[in-house]
Amino acid sequence: DYTALVCPQRQLPDLGSLKRLDPHDMPGEAVQYLFDSRYCQADKFQPFVNSEFGDTQGGARIVAIRDWIAEHFSYEPGTSDARTTALDSFVERRGICRDYAHVLVTLARASTIPARFVACYAPGVEPPDFHAIAEVFLNDPETPGGGTWQLVDATKMADPAETVKIGVGRDAADVSFLTSFGPNNFRRSSVKVTRVG
């Protein structure tokens, strides 16, 4: 058994008011999250984001993308697997948190906004389990250097203020919840996340 007490403390600016940074103004650490990855083929979505979200920029575009996914997708366990890409999920318009996060990451990158995949825990996730969300890099005038990573959950199950990050990467290939080699028997897993106080 493993138990941990974690108290996330992060400032949550108004996401919709944050601006996009031009690539030449981004730190090198953020630039790598503009490019395609195994599950997130952003180059295929540039025409879509321009036509669907063309009148929005920066954080306002991320809010529009998050809300679009929440409205057009249905959360259906068992409808995707470890091979499912953002393109597959976009076509099917269904999936689980991993798929929602991949689509949000992909559409953000297609909008020239760095985005990465986040493995996390959060109260409010049903059923209680590991969770996957996105994180986008936007301008923040309160931050030295100008930019910060902002958590975004297209399933709308996780409150960014209460989310505990486990790991980040380009997509699920970088932060998989389980990696195994050869035959194995998975016996059980139980995740419980509760608010304290």
Coordinates of C-alpha atoms in Angstrom, one line a residue:
D1 CA 0.0 0.0 0.0
Y2 CA 1.1 3.5 -0.7
T3 CA -0.4 6.7 0.9
A4 CA 0.6 10.3 0.3
L5 CA -0.7 13.7 1.5
V6 CA -0.2 16.3 -1.1
C7 CA -1.3 20.0 -0.9
P8 CA -1.2 21.6 -4.4
Q9 CA -0.7 25.3 -4.2
R10 CA -0.8 27.1 -7.5
Q11 CA -2.1 30.4 -8.7
L12 CA -4.8 30.1 -11.3
P13 CA -5.0 33.1 -13.6
D14 CA -8.0 33.7 -15.8
L15 CA -7.0 31.2 -18.6
G16 CA -9.0 33.0 -21.2
S17 CA -7.1 36.3 -20.7
L18 CA -3.6 34.8 -21.2
K19 CA -1.9 35.5 -24.5
R20 CA 0.0 33.2 -26.8
L21 CA 3.8 33.7 -27.0
D22 CA 5.4 33.8 -30.5
P23 CA 7.8 30.8 -30.9
H24 CA 10.9 33.1 -30.9
D25 CA 9.9 34.4 -27.4
M26 CA 9.4 30.9 -25.9
P27 CA 12.0 29.3 -23.7
G28 CA 13.6 26.3 -25.5
E29 CA 12.0 24.0 -22.9
A30 CA 8.5 24.9 -24.2
V31 CA 9.3 24.8 -28.0
Q32 CA 9.7 21.1 -28.1
Y33 CA 6.0 20.8 -27.2
L34 CA 4.9 22.5 -30.4
F35 CA 5.9 19.5 -32.5
D36 CA 4.1 16.3 -33.5
S37 CA 4.5 13.2 -31.3
R38 CA 3.5 9.6 -31.4
Y39 CA -0.2 10.1 -30.5
C40 CA -0.6 13.8 -31.3
Q41 CA -0.3 14.6 -35.1
A42 CA -0.9 18.4 -34.9
D43 CA 0.1 19.1 -38.5
K44 CA -3.1 17.3 -39.7
F45 CA -5.3 19.7 -37.7
Q46 CA -4.1 23.2 -38.7
P47 CA -7.0 23.7 -41.2
F48 CA -9.5 22.6 -38.6
V49 CA -8.3 24.9 -35.8
N50 CA -8.1 27.8 -38.2
S51 CA -11.7 27.3 -39.4
E52 CA -13.3 26.3 -36.0
F53 CA -11.4 28.6 -33.6
G54 CA -9.9 31.2 -36.0
D55 CA -11.4 34.2 -34.2
T56 CA -9.7 33.3 -30.9
Q57 CA -6.1 33.5 -29.7
G58 CA -4.0 32.3 -26.8
G59 CA -5.9 31.3 -23.6
A60 CA -9.2 32.2 -25.2
R61 CA -8.5 29.6 -27.9
I62 CA -7.6 27.0 -25.3
V63 CA -10.9 27.6 -23.5
A64 CA -12.7 27.3 -26.8
I65 CA -10.9 24.0 -27.6
R66 CA -11.6 22.6 -24.2
D67 CA -15.3 23.5 -24.4
W68 CA -15.5 22.1 -27.9
I69 CA -14.1 18.8 -26.9
A70 CA -16.3 18.6 -23.8
E71 CA -19.4 19.3 -26.0
H72 CA -18.6 17.1 -29.0
F73 CA -17.0 14.0 -27.3
S74 CA -18.6 11.4 -25.1
Y75 CA -16.7 9.8 -22.2
E76 CA -16.8 6.1 -22.9
P77 CA -14.5 3.6 -21.2
G78 CA -13.5 0.7 -23.4
T79 CA -13.7 2.5 -26.7
S80 CA -10.0 3.1 -27.1
D81 CA -6.7 1.3 -26.4
A82 CA -3.0 1.9 -26.2
R83 CA -2.8 2.4 -30.0
T84 CA -5.5 5.1 -30.2
T85 CA -4.2 8.4 -31.5
A86 CA -5.7 11.9 -31.3
L87 CA -6.7 11.5 -34.9
D88 CA -8.6 8.3 -34.1
S89 CA -10.3 9.9 -31.2
F90 CA -11.2 13.0 -33.2
V91 CA -12.9 10.8 -35.8
E92 CA -14.7 8.6 -33.3
R93 CA -15.6 11.6 -31.0
R94 CA -15.4 9.4 -27.9
G95 CA -12.8 8.0 -25.5
I96 CA -11.4 8.4 -22.0
C97 CA -9.3 11.0 -20.3
R98 CA -6.2 9.9 -22.2
D99 CA -8.0 10.5 -25.5
Y100 CA -9.4 13.9 -24.4
A101 CA -6.0 15.0 -23.3
H102 CA -4.4 13.9 -26.6
V103 CA -7.0 15.8 -28.7
L104 CA -6.5 19.0 -26.6
V105 CA -2.7 18.7 -26.8
T106 CA -3.0 18.2 -30.6
L107 CA -5.4 21.1 -31.2
A108 CA -3.3 23.4 -29.0
R109 CA -0.1 22.5 -30.9
A110 CA -1.9 23.0 -34.2
S111 CA -2.6 26.5 -32.9
T112 CA 1.1 27.1 -32.2
I113 CA 0.6 26.9 -28.5
P114 CA 3.0 24.5 -26.7
A115 CA 1.1 21.7 -25.0
R116 CA 2.0 18.6 -23.1
F117 CA 0.3 15.5 -21.7
V118 CA 0.0 15.3 -17.8
A119 CA -0.5 12.2 -15.8
C120 CA -2.2 13.2 -12.5
Y121 CA -4.5 12.5 -9.6
A122 CA -7.5 14.7 -8.8
P123 CA -10.5 14.6 -6.5
G124 CA -13.7 14.6 -8.5
V125 CA -12.5 12.1 -11.1
E126 CA -15.1 9.3 -11.6
P127 CA -14.3 6.5 -11.3
P128 CA -11.4 7.3 -9.0
D129 CA -8.2 6.4 -10.9
F130 CA -5.2 7.8 -12.6
H131 CA -6.2 10.8 -14.7
A132 CA -4.8 12.5 -17.8
I133 CA -5.1 16.1 -18.7
A134 CA -3.2 18.7 -20.8
E135 CA -0.9 21.5 -19.9
V136 CA -0.4 24.5 -22.2
F137 CA 2.3 27.2 -22.2
L138 CA 0.9 30.7 -22.3
N139 CA 2.2 34.3 -21.6
D140 CA 1.7 35.4 -18.0
P141 CA 2.7 39.0 -17.2
E142 CA 3.1 38.0 -13.5
T143 CA 5.8 35.5 -14.3
P144 CA 9.5 36.3 -14.8
G145 CA 10.4 35.3 -18.4
G146 CA 6.8 35.7 -19.4
G147 CA 5.3 32.3 -19.6
T148 CA 3.8 29.5 -17.4
W149 CA 2.3 26.1 -17.8
Q150 CA -1.5 26.0 -17.2
L151 CA -3.5 22.8 -16.5
V152 CA -6.5 22.2 -18.7
D153 CA -8.9 19.2 -18.4
A154 CA -11.2 18.7 -21.4
T155 CA -13.2 16.1 -19.4
K156 CA -13.9 18.9 -16.9
M157 CA -13.6 16.3 -14.0
A158 CA -10.4 17.7 -12.5
D159 CA -10.1 21.2 -10.9
P160 CA -6.6 22.5 -11.8
A161 CA -6.3 24.0 -8.3
E162 CA -6.6 20.5 -6.8
T163 CA -4.8 18.5 -9.4
V164 CA -1.6 16.7 -8.4
K165 CA 0.8 16.1 -11.3
I166 CA 2.6 12.8 -11.4
G167 CA 4.5 13.3 -14.7
V168 CA 4.5 15.3 -18.0
G169 CA 5.5 14.4 -21.5
R170 CA 4.8 14.9 -25.2
D171 CA 2.0 12.3 -25.0
A172 CA 1.0 9.1 -23.2
A173 CA 4.1 7.3 -24.6
D174 CA 6.3 9.5 -22.3
V175 CA 4.2 9.1 -19.1
S176 CA 2.4 5.8 -19.4
F177 CA 0.6 4.6 -16.3
L178 CA 1.9 1.0 -16.8
T179 CA 4.8 -0.3 -18.9
S180 CA 5.3 -4.1 -19.0
F181 CA 7.4 -6.5 -21.0
G182 CA 6.3 -10.1 -21.6
P183 CA 3.4 -11.9 -20.0
N184 CA 2.1 -10.7 -16.7
N185 CA -1.0 -11.0 -14.5
F186 CA -2.4 -7.7 -13.2
R187 CA -4.0 -8.5 -9.9
R188 CA -5.6 -5.3 -8.7
S189 CA -5.2 -1.6 -8.4
S190 CA -7.2 0.7 -6.2
V191 CA -6.9 4.5 -6.3
K192 CA -8.6 6.8 -3.8
V193 CA -8.3 10.6 -4.0
T194 CA -9.9 12.7 -1.3
R195 CA -10.0 16.3 -0.2
V196 CA -8.5 16.9 3.2
G197 CA -9.9 19.7 5.3

